[in-house]
Structures are given as structure tokens and as C-alpha cells.
mmCIF file with all atom_site columns, C-alpha atoms in Angstrom:
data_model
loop_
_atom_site.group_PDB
_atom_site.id
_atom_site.type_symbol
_atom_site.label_atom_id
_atom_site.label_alt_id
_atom_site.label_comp_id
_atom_site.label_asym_id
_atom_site.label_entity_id
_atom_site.label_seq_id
_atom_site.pdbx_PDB_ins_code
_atom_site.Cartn_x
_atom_site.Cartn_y
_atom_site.Cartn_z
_atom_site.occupancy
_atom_site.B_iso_or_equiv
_atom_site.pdbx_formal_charge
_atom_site.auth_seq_id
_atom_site.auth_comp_id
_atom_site.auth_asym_id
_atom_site.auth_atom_id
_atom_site.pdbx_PDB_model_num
ATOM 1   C CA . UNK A 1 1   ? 10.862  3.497   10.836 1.00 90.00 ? 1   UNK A CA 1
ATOM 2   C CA . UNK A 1 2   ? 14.315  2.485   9.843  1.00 88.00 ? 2   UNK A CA 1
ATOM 3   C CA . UNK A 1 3   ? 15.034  6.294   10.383 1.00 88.00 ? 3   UNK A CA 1
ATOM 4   C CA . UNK A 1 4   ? 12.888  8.026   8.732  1.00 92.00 ? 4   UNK A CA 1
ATOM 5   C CA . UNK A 1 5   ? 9.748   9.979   10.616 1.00 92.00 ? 5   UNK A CA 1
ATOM 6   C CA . UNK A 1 6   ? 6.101   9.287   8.663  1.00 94.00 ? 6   UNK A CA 1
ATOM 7   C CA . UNK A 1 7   ? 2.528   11.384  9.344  1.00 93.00 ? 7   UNK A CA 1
ATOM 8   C CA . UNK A 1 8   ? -0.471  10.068  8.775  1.00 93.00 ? 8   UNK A CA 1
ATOM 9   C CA . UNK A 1 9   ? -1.992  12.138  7.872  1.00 92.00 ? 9   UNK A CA 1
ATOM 10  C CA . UNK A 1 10  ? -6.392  12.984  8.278  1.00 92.00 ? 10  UNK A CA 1
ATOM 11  C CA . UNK A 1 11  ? -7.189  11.574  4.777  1.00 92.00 ? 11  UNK A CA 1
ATOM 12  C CA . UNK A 1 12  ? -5.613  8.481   5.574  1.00 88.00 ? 12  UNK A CA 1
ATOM 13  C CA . UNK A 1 13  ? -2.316  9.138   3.414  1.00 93.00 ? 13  UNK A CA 1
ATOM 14  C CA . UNK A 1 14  ? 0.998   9.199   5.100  1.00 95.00 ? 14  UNK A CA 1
ATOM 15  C CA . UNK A 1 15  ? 3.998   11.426  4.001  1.00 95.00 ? 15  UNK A CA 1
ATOM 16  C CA . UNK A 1 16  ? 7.887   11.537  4.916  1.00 95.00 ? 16  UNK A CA 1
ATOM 17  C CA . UNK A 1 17  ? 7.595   14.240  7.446  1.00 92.00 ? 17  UNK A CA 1
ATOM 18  C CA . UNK A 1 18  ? 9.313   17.754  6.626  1.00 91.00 ? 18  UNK A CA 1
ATOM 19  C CA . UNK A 1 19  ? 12.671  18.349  9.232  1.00 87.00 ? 19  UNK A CA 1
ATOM 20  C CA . UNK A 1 20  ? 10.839  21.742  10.378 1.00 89.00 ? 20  UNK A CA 1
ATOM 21  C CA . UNK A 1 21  ? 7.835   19.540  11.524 1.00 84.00 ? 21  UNK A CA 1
ATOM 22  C CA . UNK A 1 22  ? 6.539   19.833  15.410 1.00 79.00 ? 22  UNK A CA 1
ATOM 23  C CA . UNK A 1 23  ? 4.967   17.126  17.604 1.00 77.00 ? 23  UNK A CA 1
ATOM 24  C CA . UNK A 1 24  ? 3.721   17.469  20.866 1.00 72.00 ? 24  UNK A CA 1
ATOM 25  C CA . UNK A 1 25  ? 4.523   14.180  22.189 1.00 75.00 ? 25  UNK A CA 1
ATOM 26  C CA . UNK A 1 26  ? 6.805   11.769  20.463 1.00 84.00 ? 26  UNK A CA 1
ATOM 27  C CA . UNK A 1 27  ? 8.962   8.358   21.422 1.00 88.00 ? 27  UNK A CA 1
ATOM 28  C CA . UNK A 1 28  ? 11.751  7.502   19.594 1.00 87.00 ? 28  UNK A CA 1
ATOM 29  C CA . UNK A 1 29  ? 14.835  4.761   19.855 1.00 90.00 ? 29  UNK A CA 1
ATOM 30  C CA . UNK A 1 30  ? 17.724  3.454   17.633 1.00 89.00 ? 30  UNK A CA 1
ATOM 31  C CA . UNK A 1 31  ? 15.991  0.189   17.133 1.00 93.00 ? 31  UNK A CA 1
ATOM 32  C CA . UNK A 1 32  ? 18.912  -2.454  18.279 1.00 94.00 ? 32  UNK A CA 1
ATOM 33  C CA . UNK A 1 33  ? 17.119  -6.015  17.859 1.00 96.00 ? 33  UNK A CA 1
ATOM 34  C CA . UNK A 1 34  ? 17.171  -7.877  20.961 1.00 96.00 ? 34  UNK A CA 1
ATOM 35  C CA . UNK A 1 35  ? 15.072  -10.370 20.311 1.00 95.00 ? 35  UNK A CA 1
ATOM 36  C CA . UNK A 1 36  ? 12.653  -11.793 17.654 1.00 94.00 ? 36  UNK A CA 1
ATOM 37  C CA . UNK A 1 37  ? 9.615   -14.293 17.043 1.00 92.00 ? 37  UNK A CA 1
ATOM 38  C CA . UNK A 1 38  ? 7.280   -15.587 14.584 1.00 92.00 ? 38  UNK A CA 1
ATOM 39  C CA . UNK A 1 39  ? 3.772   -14.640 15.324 1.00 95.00 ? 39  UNK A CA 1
ATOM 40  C CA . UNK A 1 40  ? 1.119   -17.359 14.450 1.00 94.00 ? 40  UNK A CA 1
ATOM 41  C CA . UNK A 1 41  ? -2.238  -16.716 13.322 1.00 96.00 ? 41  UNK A CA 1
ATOM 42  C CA . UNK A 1 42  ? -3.762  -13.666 15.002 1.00 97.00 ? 42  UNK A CA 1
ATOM 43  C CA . UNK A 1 43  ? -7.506  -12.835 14.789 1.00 98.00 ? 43  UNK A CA 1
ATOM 44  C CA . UNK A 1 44  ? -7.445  -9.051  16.526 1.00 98.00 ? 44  UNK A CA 1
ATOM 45  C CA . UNK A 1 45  ? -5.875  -6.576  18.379 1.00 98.00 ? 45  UNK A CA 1
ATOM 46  C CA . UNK A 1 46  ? -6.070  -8.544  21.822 1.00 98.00 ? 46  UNK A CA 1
ATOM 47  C CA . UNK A 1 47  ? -5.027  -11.383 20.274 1.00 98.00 ? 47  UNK A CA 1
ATOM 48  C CA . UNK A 1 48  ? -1.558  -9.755  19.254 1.00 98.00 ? 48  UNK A CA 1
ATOM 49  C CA . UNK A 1 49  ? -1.420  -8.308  22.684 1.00 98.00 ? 49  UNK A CA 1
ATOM 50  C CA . UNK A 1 50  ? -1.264  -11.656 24.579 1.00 96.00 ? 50  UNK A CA 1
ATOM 51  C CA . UNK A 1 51  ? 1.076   -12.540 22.263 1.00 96.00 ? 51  UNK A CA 1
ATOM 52  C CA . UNK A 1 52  ? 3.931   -9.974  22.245 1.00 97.00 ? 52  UNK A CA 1
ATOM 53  C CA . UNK A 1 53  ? 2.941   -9.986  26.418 1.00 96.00 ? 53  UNK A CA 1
ATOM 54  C CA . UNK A 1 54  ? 4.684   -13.341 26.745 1.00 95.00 ? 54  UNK A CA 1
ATOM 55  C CA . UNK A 1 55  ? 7.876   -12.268 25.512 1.00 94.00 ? 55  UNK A CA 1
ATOM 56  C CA . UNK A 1 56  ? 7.806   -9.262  27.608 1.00 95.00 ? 56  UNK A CA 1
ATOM 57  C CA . UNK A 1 57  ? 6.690   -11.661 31.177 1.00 96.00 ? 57  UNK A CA 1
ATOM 58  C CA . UNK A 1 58  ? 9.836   -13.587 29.809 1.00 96.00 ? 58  UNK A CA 1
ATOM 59  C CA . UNK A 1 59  ? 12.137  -10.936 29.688 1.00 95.00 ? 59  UNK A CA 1
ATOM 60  C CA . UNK A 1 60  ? 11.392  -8.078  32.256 1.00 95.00 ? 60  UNK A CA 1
ATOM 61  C CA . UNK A 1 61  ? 8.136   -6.340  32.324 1.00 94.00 ? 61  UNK A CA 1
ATOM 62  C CA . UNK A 1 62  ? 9.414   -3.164  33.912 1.00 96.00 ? 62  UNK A CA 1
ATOM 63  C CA . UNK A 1 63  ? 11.624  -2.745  30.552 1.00 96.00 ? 63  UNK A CA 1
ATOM 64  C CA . UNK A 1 64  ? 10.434  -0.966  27.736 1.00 96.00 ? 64  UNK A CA 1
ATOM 65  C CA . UNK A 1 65  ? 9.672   -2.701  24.176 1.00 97.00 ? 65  UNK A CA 1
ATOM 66  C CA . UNK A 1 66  ? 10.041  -1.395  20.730 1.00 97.00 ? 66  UNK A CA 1
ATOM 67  C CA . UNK A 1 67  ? 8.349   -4.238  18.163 1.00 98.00 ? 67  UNK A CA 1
ATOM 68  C CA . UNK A 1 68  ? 8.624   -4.113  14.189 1.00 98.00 ? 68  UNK A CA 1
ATOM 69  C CA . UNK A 1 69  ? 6.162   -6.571  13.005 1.00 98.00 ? 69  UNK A CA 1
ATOM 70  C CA . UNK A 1 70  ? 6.527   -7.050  8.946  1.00 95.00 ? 70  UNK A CA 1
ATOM 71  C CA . UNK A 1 71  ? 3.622   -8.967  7.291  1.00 95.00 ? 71  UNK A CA 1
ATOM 72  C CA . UNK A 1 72  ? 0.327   -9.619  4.851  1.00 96.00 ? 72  UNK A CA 1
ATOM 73  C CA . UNK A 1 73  ? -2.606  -8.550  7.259  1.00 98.00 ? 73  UNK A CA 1
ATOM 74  C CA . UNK A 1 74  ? -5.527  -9.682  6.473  1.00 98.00 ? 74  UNK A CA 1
ATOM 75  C CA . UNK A 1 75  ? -7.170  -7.047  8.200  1.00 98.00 ? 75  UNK A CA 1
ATOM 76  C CA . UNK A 1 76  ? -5.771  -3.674  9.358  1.00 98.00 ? 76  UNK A CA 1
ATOM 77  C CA . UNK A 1 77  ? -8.067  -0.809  10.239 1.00 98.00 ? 77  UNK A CA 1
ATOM 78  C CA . UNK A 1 78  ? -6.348  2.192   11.379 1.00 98.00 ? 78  UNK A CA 1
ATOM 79  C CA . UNK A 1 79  ? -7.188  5.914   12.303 1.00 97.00 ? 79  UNK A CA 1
ATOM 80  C CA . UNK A 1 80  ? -5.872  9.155   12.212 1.00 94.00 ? 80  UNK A CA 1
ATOM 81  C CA . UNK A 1 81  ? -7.284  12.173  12.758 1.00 91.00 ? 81  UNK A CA 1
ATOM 82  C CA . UNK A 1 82  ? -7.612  15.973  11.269 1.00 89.00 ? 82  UNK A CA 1
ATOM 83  C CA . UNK A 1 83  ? -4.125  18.725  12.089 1.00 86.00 ? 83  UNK A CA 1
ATOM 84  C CA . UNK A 1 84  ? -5.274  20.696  15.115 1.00 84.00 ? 84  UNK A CA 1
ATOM 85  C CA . UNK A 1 85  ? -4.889  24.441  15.021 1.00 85.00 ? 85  UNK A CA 1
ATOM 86  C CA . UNK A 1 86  ? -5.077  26.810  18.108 1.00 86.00 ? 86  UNK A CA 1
ATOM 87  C CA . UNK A 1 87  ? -6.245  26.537  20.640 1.00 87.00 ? 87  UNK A CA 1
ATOM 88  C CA . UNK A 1 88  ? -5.125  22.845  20.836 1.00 83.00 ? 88  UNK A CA 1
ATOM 89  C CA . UNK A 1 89  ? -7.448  20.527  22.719 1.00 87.00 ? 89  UNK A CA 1
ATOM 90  C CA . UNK A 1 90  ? -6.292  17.293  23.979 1.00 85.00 ? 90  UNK A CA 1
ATOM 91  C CA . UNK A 1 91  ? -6.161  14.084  22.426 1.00 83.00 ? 91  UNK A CA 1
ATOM 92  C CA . UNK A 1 92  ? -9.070  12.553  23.455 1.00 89.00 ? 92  UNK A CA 1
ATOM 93  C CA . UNK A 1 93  ? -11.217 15.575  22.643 1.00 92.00 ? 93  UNK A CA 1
ATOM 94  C CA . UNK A 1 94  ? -10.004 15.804  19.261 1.00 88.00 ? 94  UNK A CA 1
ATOM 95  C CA . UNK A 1 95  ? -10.583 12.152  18.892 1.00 89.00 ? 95  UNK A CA 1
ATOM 96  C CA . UNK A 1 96  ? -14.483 12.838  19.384 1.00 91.00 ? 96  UNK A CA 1
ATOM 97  C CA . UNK A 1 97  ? -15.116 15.076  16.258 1.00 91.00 ? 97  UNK A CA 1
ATOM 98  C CA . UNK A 1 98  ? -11.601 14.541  14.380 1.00 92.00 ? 98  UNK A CA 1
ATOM 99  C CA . UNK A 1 99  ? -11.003 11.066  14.033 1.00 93.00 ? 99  UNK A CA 1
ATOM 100 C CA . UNK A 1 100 ? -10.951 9.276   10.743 1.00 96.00 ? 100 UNK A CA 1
ATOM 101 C CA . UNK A 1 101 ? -10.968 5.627   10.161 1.00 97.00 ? 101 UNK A CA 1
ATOM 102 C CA . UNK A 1 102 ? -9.114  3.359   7.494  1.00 97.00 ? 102 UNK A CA 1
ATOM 103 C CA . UNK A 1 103 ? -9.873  -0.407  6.242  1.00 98.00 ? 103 UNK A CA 1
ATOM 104 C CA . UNK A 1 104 ? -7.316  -2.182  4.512  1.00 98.00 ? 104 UNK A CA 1
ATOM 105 C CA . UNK A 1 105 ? -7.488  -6.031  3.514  1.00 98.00 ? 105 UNK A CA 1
ATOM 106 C CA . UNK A 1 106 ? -4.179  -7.798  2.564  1.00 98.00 ? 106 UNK A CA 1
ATOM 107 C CA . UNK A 1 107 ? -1.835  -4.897  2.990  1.00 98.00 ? 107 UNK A CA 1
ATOM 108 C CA . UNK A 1 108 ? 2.130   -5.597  3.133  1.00 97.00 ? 108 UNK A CA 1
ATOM 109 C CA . UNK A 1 109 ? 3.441   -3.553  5.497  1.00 97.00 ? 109 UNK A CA 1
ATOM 110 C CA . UNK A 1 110 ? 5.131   -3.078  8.897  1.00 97.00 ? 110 UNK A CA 1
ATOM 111 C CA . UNK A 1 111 ? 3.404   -2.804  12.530 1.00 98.00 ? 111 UNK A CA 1
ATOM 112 C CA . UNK A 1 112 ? 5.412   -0.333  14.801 1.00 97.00 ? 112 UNK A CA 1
ATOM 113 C CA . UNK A 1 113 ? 4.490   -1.206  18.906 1.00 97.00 ? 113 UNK A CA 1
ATOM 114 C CA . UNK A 1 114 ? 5.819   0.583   21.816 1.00 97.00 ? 114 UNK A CA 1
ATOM 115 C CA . UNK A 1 115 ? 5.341   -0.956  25.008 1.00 97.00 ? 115 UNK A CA 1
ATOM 116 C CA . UNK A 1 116 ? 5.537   1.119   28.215 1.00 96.00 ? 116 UNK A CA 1
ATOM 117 C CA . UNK A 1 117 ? 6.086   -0.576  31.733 1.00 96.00 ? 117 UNK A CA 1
ATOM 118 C CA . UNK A 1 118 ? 2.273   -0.165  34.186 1.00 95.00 ? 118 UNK A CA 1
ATOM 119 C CA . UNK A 1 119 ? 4.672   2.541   36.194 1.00 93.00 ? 119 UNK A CA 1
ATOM 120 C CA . UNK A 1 120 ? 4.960   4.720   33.454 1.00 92.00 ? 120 UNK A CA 1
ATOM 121 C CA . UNK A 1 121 ? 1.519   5.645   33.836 1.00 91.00 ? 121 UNK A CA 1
ATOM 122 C CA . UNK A 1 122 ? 1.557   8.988   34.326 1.00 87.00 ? 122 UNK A CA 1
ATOM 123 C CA . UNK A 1 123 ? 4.066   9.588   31.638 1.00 87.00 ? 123 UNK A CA 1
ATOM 124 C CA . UNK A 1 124 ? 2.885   7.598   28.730 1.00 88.00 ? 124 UNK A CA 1
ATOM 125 C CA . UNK A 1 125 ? -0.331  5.304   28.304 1.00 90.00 ? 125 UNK A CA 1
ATOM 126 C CA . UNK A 1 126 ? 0.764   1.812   29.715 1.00 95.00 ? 126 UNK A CA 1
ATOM 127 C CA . UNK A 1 127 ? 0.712   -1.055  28.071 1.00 96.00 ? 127 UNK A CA 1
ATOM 128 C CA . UNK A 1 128 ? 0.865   -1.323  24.081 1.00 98.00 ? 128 UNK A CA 1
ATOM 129 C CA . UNK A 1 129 ? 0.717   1.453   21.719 1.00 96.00 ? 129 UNK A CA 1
ATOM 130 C CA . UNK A 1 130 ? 0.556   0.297   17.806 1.00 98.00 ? 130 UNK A CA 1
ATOM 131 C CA . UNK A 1 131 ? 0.936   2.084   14.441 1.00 97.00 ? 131 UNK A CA 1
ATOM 132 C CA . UNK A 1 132 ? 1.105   0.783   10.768 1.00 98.00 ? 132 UNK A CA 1
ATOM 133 C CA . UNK A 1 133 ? 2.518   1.709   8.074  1.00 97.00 ? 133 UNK A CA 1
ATOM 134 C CA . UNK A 1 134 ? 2.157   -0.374  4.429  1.00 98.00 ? 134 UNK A CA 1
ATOM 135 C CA . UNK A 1 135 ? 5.246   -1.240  2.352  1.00 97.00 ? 135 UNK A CA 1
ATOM 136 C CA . UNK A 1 136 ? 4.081   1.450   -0.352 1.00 97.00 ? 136 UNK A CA 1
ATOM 137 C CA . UNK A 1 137 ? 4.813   4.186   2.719  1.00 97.00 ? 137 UNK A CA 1
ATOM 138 C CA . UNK A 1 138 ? 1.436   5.532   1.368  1.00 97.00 ? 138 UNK A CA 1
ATOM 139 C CA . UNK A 1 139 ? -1.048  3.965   3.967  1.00 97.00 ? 139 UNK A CA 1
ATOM 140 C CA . UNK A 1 140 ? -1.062  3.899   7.808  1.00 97.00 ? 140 UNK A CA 1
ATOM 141 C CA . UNK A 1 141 ? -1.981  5.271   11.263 1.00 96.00 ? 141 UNK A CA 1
ATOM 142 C CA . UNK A 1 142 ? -2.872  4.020   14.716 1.00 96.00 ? 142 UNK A CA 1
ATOM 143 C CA . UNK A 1 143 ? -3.778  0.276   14.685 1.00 98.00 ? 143 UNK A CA 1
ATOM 144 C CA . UNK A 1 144 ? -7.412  -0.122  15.772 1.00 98.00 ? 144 UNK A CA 1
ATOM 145 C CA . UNK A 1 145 ? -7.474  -3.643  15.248 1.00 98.00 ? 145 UNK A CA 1
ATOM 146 C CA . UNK A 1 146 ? -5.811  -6.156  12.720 1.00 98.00 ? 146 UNK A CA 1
ATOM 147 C CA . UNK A 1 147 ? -5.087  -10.029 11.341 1.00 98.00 ? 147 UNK A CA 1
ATOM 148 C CA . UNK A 1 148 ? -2.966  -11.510 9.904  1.00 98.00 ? 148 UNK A CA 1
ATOM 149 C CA . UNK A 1 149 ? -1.948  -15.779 9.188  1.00 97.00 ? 149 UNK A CA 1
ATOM 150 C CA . UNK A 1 150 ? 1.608   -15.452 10.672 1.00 94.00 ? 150 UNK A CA 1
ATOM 151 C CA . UNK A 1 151 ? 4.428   -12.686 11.009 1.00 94.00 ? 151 UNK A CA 1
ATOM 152 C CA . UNK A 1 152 ? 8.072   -12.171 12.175 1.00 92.00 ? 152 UNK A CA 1
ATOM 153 C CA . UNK A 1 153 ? 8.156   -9.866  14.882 1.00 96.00 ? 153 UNK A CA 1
ATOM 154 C CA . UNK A 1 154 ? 11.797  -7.681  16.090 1.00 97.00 ? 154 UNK A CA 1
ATOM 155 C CA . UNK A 1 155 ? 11.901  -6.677  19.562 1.00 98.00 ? 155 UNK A CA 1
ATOM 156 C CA . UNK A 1 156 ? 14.035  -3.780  20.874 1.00 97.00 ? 156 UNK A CA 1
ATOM 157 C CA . UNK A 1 157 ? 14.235  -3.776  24.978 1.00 96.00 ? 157 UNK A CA 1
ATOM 158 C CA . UNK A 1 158 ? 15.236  -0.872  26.394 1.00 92.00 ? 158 UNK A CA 1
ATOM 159 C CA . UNK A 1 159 ? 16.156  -0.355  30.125 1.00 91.00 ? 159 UNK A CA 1
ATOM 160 C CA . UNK A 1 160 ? 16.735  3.541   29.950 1.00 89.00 ? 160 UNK A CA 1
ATOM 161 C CA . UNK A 1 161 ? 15.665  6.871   28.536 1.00 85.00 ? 161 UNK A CA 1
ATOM 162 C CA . UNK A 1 162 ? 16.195  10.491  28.000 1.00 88.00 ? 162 UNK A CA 1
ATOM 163 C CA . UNK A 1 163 ? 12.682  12.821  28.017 1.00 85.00 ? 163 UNK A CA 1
ATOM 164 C CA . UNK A 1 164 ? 13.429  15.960  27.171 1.00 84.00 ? 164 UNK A CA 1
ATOM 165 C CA . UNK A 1 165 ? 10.859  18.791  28.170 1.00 83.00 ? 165 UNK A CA 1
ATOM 166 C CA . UNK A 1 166 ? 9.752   21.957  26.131 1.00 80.00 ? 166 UNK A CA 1
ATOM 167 C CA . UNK A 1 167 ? 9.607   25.249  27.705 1.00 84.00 ? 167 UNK A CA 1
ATOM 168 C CA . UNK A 1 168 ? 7.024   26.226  24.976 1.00 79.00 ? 168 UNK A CA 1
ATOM 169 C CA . UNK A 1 169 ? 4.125   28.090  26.564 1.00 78.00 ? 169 UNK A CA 1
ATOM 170 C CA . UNK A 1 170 ? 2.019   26.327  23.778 1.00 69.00 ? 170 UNK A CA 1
ATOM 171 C CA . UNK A 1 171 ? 3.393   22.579  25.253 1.00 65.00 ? 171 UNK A CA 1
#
């Protein structure tokens, strides 16, 4: 966010993270705002969905989407789950034992969204992808499900990448 990289982290804190930190998977853009629109009142997760999907049936739905959503939620519940050591099981595995979930009411803070086009399917998870992170930078993590009364929402659409591929035997 606003280029700096943030972990949350398995006890629901979130810290700058260190230059000689690894990721297996990671998006990234220079957000360039494209676009922007005040949210209304939104009750959950689907909610927010249906709305950010009309800008993107407006504009091109084969693009990609970057969103920065600042706001007062109501309601954010997040998760993150515990560091992984060797040997590394996938996401959803990890998910089963590791996962840890956060409640927040009336946070400040900033909703990050990545939207990926339905052909990118067997690169990426289509559809939307959301994190959080609260003003503080001390709270956030995958967005379960949220509220909030209104928000201003940025879009970034993006019509091209790079993916760059490890040669790790470990990726």
C-alpha cells in the first residue's frame, strides 16, 4: 500500500515487512487511479462484490482491477494464518489447522482488492481477492466479510503484466 509491503501476521498484528522477506505468490502494481466511486451502504462481502462488479461490466471485464477502498467499517473480520515451515503444504491445507480469525468494529482503515479476469483461472483465483489493513498499520489480513455506511473507492485497470517465475526447487 502506497509502496510499502505489510504481513499480517498469525496473531493478527501486521508489520512493515523486512526487504530480505520471501513470498511464494505475490501481485503487485504501481497503483495509477483510473477511476473512482463512492460506495453506499454495504452490509457484507457479496454486497461489495456486486458493487465494485458494475464498474468492472462498465469498463472491460477481461482487464484486471486494483481497488483502494478508505473508510469506517462497521464490521471487518479478517484472517490470517500461522508462518509455514518445511515441508510447505498448500494454502488450503494450511488454512484447515492454521487459520486465525480477527473482529474489528469501527476500524479506519483501507481495503486493498485485486480483481483477476474468469480466464486467469489457472493462474490466480478469479474474481475478487480482498485484504485490509487499519489506518494504525497495526491491524489487518484477508477480508472475510465487512460493512461499512459509505466509502470512496480508487480503481487501477490494468490491461498487461509481467509474471516472473522462480527456479527455486522449494517454489
Amino acid at each position: 500500500l502506497d509502496g510499502k509491503v505489510y504481513q499480517a501476521l498469525g496473531d493478527g498484528t501486521v508489520k512493515e515487512a523486512d526487504d530480505n522477506e520471501t513470498v511464494p505468490f505475490s501481485n503487485v502494481t504501481y497503483f495509477d487511479k483510473d477511476l473512482s466511486a463512492t460506495l453506499s451502504q454495504t452490509n457484507d462481502i457479496n454486497a461489495l462484490k456486486e458493487s465494485l462488479n458494475k464498474t468492472v461490466n462498465e469498463n472491460g471485464k477481461n482487464l484486471f482491477y486494483f481497488v483502494k477502498i478508505n473508510g469506517t467499517f462497521k464490521k471487518m473480520n479478517v484472517r490470517s494464518e500461522l508462518k509455514q515451515e518445511k515441508p510447505y503444504r498448500t494454502l488450503d491445507k494450511a488454512l484447515e489447522t492454521d487459520q486465525r480469525e480477527f473482529n474489528y468494529d469501527n476500524i479506519k482503515g483501507t481495503v486493498v482488492a485485486l480483481y483477476c479476469p474468469d480466464y486467469m483461472g489457472g493462474l490466480n483465483t478469479p474474481g475478487w481477492h480482498f485484504h485490509f489493513i487499519s489506518d494504525d498499520r497495526t491491524k489487518g489480513g484477508h477480508i472475510l466479510d465487512l460493512a461499512f455506511d459509505s466509502a470512496q473507492a480508487e480503481f487501477d485497470s490494468t490491461q498487461d503484466f509481467d509474471m516472473y517465475l522462480s527456479d527455486n526447487s522449494d517454489f
